[in-house]
């Protein structure tokens, strides 16, 4: 069989971290083309093009400084050129940009290509609801799309600290190929076929992490945060049951579920920036600009998009934690009222 060509669509901290794994894996495998193309949105960093810095120094100095990328990872600023020959497209861009990305490469990629989304979030659908990002990519590009979600803080993955992840894939053969592409000694992959639940967990956990950040900003303790994690997990399970019936409960106990939820509520940027939002009392946009180095928070947007669905089905009262996060960011609820939300959660009645 011809070797499979891999393109990574995105080059933020997570995209660069996964590029390190993929670059090393393809270099030692006969199944893949030895060169990995990474689409990089061109920026000028200290007077020089970011793509030139990556290709010459093998470091993404803006989004993953201090981490050496394999020399076979090639930064390409032309999106179509980066994708047109790919057999496997690894999507890892902020979810706000995925529609534009797909529009740009629609009809310009191999019909036989497969995709895998590492993007945590939802996109807003036309019918006042949400669309899974994997579904959007599949619909726009007419290719099969799997997902990868897990307790995977990019900086720790890049430093090769041990962690697990979950791939959701319907086809067992494709799943085995993707596992071979992604798995390393310290990045262990489990493949399941419950793709919707895997992806939904990756988006909803960011909403719960925002609530955990509010608790940290208010100076509440670990017991309170543990309650937020437990109640948040219950709302995640209930959301999937309400809108995506047929999920396997066991999926919530994979890395994409409870593990990702815990690590995000303690170490993710949604938690950190939500804490700052409470402490500094600054607009969210200012906090993003000051602390995220050009990246965006997924939690507030996910909360907004989820609320469309809850309001449409008139089930807002069943999801008080999700609702409270949205209202705090809108300025309709002071963060201090989070305790009242926890005390009066339906599970306590």
XYZ file of C-alpha atoms in Angstrom:
349
model
C 0.000 0.000 0.000
C 1.165 3.565 -0.662
C 2.226 5.480 2.395
C -0.438 7.717 3.923
C 0.213 11.448 3.818
C -0.706 13.338 7.010
C -1.596 17.023 7.328
C -2.226 18.820 10.603
C -4.681 21.678 10.135
C -3.717 24.052 12.922
C -0.606 25.066 14.823
C -1.586 26.387 18.252
C -0.175 24.809 21.390
C -2.284 21.637 21.023
C -1.671 21.414 17.289
C 2.067 21.747 17.812
C 2.056 19.208 20.666
C 0.277 16.609 18.548
C 2.608 17.439 15.635
C 5.519 16.332 17.805
C 3.896 12.925 18.406
C 2.775 12.441 14.812
C 6.112 13.576 13.408
C 7.998 11.049 15.505
C 5.524 8.256 14.701
C 5.541 8.643 10.919
C 9.331 8.816 10.862
C 9.532 5.300 12.259
C 6.650 3.675 10.345
C 6.280 2.250 6.853
C 2.552 3.057 6.877
C 2.935 6.825 6.604
C 4.706 9.351 4.439
C 7.734 10.508 6.467
C 6.934 14.218 6.071
C 4.094 15.799 8.066
C 2.633 19.047 6.770
C 1.328 21.469 9.388
C -0.891 24.316 8.222
C 0.231 27.477 10.016
C -1.698 30.732 9.913
C 1.082 33.119 8.957
C 2.108 35.634 11.589
C 5.110 37.883 12.062
C 7.036 37.154 15.235
C 9.847 39.581 16.064
C 10.094 40.618 12.436
C 10.141 37.123 10.939
C 7.485 34.824 9.480
C 6.330 32.172 11.931
C 6.513 29.447 9.260
C 10.141 30.305 8.547
C 10.998 30.129 12.248
C 9.314 26.722 12.596
C 10.982 25.291 9.493
C 14.421 26.639 10.389
C 14.456 26.289 14.187
C 11.821 23.497 14.545
C 10.123 25.397 17.375
C 6.728 27.107 17.401
C 8.065 30.088 19.317
C 4.658 31.737 19.692
C 2.367 28.904 20.772
C 4.688 26.182 22.109
C 8.030 27.806 22.981
C 10.843 25.663 24.268
C 9.578 22.448 22.653
C 11.580 20.997 19.787
C 9.443 19.679 16.913
C 10.673 16.808 14.748
C 12.534 18.053 11.648
C 10.079 16.191 9.390
C 7.217 18.516 10.445
C 6.955 21.169 7.725
C 5.062 24.425 8.325
C 2.927 25.509 5.340
C 1.043 28.852 5.271
C -1.099 27.959 2.222
C -4.129 26.036 3.517
C -5.114 24.429 0.206
C -1.543 23.430 -0.597
C -1.195 21.906 2.856
C -4.334 19.774 2.495
C -4.679 18.835 -1.176
C -2.516 15.677 -1.079
C -3.383 14.517 2.428
C -4.818 11.074 3.152
C -5.378 11.942 6.827
C -6.423 15.438 7.908
C -5.938 16.215 11.601
C -8.124 19.202 12.484
C -6.913 21.159 15.515
C -7.975 24.803 15.155
C -10.190 26.949 17.416
C -13.761 25.862 16.771
C -14.750 29.384 15.713
C -12.643 28.962 12.554
C -13.599 25.471 11.409
C -16.380 26.585 9.037
C -14.028 28.967 7.221
C -11.316 26.296 7.060
C -13.694 23.745 5.536
C -15.083 26.280 3.067
C -11.551 27.004 1.846
C -10.621 23.368 1.167
C -14.022 22.063 0.046
C -13.604 20.220 -3.268
C -9.816 20.596 -3.080
C -8.885 17.521 -1.065
C -8.724 13.817 -1.906
C -12.212 12.223 -1.925
C -10.639 9.225 -0.175
C -9.201 11.313 2.675
C -10.316 10.773 6.267
C -10.395 13.349 9.016
C -9.930 13.348 12.764
C -11.018 16.304 14.873
C -9.173 17.313 18.035
C -11.390 20.385 18.386
C -13.279 20.814 21.655
C -16.448 22.825 21.219
C -19.670 23.147 19.280
C -20.745 25.175 16.297
C -24.101 26.869 16.224
C -26.633 25.253 13.924
C -29.298 27.124 11.976
C -32.149 25.634 13.986
C -31.213 27.280 17.314
C -29.114 24.370 18.371
C -25.628 22.982 18.071
C -23.841 20.884 15.522
C -20.978 18.596 16.390
C -17.779 19.753 14.749
C -17.099 16.293 13.327
C -20.537 16.388 11.686
C -19.872 19.818 10.207
C -16.544 18.682 8.744
C -18.151 15.518 7.382
C -21.051 17.422 5.809
C -18.894 20.121 4.248
C -16.029 17.975 2.981
C -17.907 14.693 2.365
C -15.312 12.615 4.199
C -15.457 10.323 7.224
C -14.418 12.052 10.432
C -13.327 10.600 13.775
C -12.572 12.501 16.986
C -9.859 12.531 19.633
C -10.601 13.875 23.120
C -8.978 13.315 26.485
C -7.185 14.663 29.527
C -4.512 16.203 27.341
C -3.115 19.543 28.480
C -0.929 20.519 25.533
C 2.159 21.614 27.469
C 2.247 18.336 29.396
C 1.776 16.258 26.236
C 4.585 18.207 24.579
C 6.877 17.469 27.538
C 6.025 13.762 27.124
C 4.405 13.448 30.530
C 2.231 10.340 30.671
C -1.440 10.709 29.761
C -4.322 8.896 28.076
C -6.689 9.904 25.302
C -9.777 8.554 23.547
C -10.431 8.214 19.825
C -14.037 7.915 18.735
C -14.203 6.108 15.406
C -16.968 4.086 13.749
C -14.688 2.001 11.513
C -12.345 -0.412 13.293
C -9.716 -0.425 10.516
C -9.542 3.374 10.405
C -9.417 3.383 14.185
C -6.376 1.110 14.162
C -4.595 3.378 11.669
C -5.354 6.485 13.734
C -4.170 4.771 16.905
C -0.901 3.862 15.207
C -0.535 7.482 14.082
C -1.238 9.005 17.509
C -0.095 6.580 20.199
C 3.296 6.865 21.841
C 4.914 5.485 24.973
C 3.483 8.314 27.069
C 0.361 9.114 25.032
C -1.852 6.042 25.276
C -4.890 5.725 23.035
C -8.166 3.862 23.537
C -10.502 3.561 20.538
C -14.282 3.420 21.038
C -17.135 3.631 18.550
C -19.316 5.991 20.646
C -18.086 8.977 18.656
C -20.826 11.478 19.600
C -20.328 11.010 23.336
C -16.551 11.322 23.006
C -16.942 14.642 21.218
C -19.705 16.034 23.429
C -17.635 15.353 26.547
C -14.826 17.406 25.047
C -17.094 20.436 24.716
C -19.242 20.228 27.836
C -16.344 19.770 30.241
C -15.205 23.310 29.407
C -18.478 24.697 30.769
C -17.966 22.812 34.036
C -14.359 24.043 34.183
C -15.626 27.631 34.071
C -17.776 26.925 37.135
C -14.692 25.464 38.856
C -12.805 28.634 37.989
C -15.541 30.775 39.524
C -15.204 28.727 42.720
C -11.446 29.302 42.752
C -11.952 33.001 42.171
C -14.301 33.136 45.148
C -11.794 31.327 47.344
C -13.956 28.251 47.837
C -12.285 24.961 48.700
C -11.555 21.639 47.051
C -14.731 20.137 48.510
C -16.772 22.704 46.593
C -14.821 22.052 43.424
C -15.381 18.311 43.829
C -19.116 18.973 44.068
C -18.966 21.078 40.905
C -17.162 18.275 39.076
C -19.698 15.673 40.237
C -22.746 17.798 39.429
C -21.180 18.838 36.151
C -20.599 15.229 35.146
C -24.219 14.441 35.955
C -25.382 17.298 33.724
C -23.051 16.103 30.957
C -24.567 12.612 31.114
C -28.083 14.032 31.238
C -27.379 16.303 28.248
C -26.192 13.397 26.122
C -29.218 11.361 27.197
C -31.559 14.258 26.360
C -30.175 15.113 22.928
C -28.056 12.147 21.749
C -29.752 9.001 22.987
C -27.974 5.685 22.618
C -24.745 6.697 24.329
C -22.711 4.124 26.201
C -22.387 5.141 29.860
C -18.926 3.555 29.949
C -17.656 6.240 27.558
C -17.914 8.823 30.355
C -15.300 6.811 32.251
C -12.791 6.943 29.400
C -10.153 9.670 29.238
C -12.519 11.833 27.176
C -14.999 11.881 30.066
C -14.205 12.004 33.766
C -10.416 12.273 33.310
C -10.644 15.242 30.935
C -13.220 16.869 33.196
C -10.958 16.606 36.264
C -7.801 17.874 34.590
C -9.627 20.786 32.966
C -11.242 21.803 36.252
C -7.817 21.949 37.865
C -5.400 22.914 35.107
C -7.133 24.181 31.964
C -7.281 27.713 30.606
C -11.072 27.836 30.926
C -10.694 27.328 34.681
C -7.792 29.769 34.961
C -9.454 32.577 33.011
C -12.764 32.089 34.829
C -10.904 32.524 38.112
C -9.373 35.750 36.782
C -12.785 36.896 35.547
C -14.042 36.747 39.137
C -10.936 38.201 40.774
C -10.120 40.990 38.335
C -13.694 41.888 37.359
C -12.520 42.585 33.810
C -14.432 41.845 30.582
C -13.750 38.348 29.280
C -12.319 39.711 26.035
C -9.641 41.634 27.950
C -8.682 38.539 29.938
C -8.343 36.514 26.717
C -6.141 39.196 25.177
C -3.918 39.527 28.247
C -3.494 35.884 29.220
C -4.129 33.617 26.224
C -1.561 34.815 23.696
C -4.090 35.041 20.865
C -6.092 31.929 21.782
C -9.794 31.836 22.704
C -11.796 30.269 25.508
C -14.166 27.476 24.524
C -16.250 27.325 27.714
C -18.230 30.580 27.448
C -19.093 29.920 23.800
C -20.045 26.312 24.514
C -22.337 27.510 27.329
C -24.025 29.969 24.996
C -24.532 27.352 22.297
C -25.846 24.757 24.758
C -28.366 27.259 26.108
C -29.994 27.496 22.674
C -30.824 23.805 22.889
C -31.932 23.870 26.514
C -34.234 26.829 25.913
C -35.627 25.308 22.744
C -36.543 22.088 24.567
C -37.602 24.011 27.696
C -35.289 21.997 29.934
C -33.131 24.812 31.334
C -34.216 23.954 34.896
C -32.649 20.491 34.541
C -29.202 22.008 33.871
C -28.687 24.699 36.539
C -24.880 24.522 36.462
C -24.655 25.006 32.688
C -27.217 27.790 32.899
C -25.414 29.555 35.750
C -22.104 29.639 33.877
C -23.812 31.281 30.911
C -25.558 33.856 33.095
C -22.369 34.770 34.970
C -20.568 35.503 31.708
C -23.552 37.543 30.498
C -23.408 39.581 33.696
C -26.914 38.485 34.678
C -25.748 36.540 37.729
C -22.993 37.504 40.195
C -20.452 34.692 40.628
C -21.283 34.601 44.336
C -24.665 33.056 43.486
C -22.894 29.884 42.306
C -23.124 28.544 45.854
C -26.884 28.980 45.798
C -27.023 27.090 42.508
C -25.041 24.226 44.042
C -27.144 24.126 47.197
C -30.397 24.030 45.255
C -29.330 21.640 42.493
C -32.165 19.206 41.643
C -30.100 16.204 42.778
C -30.328 17.493 46.349
C -34.130 17.579 46.399
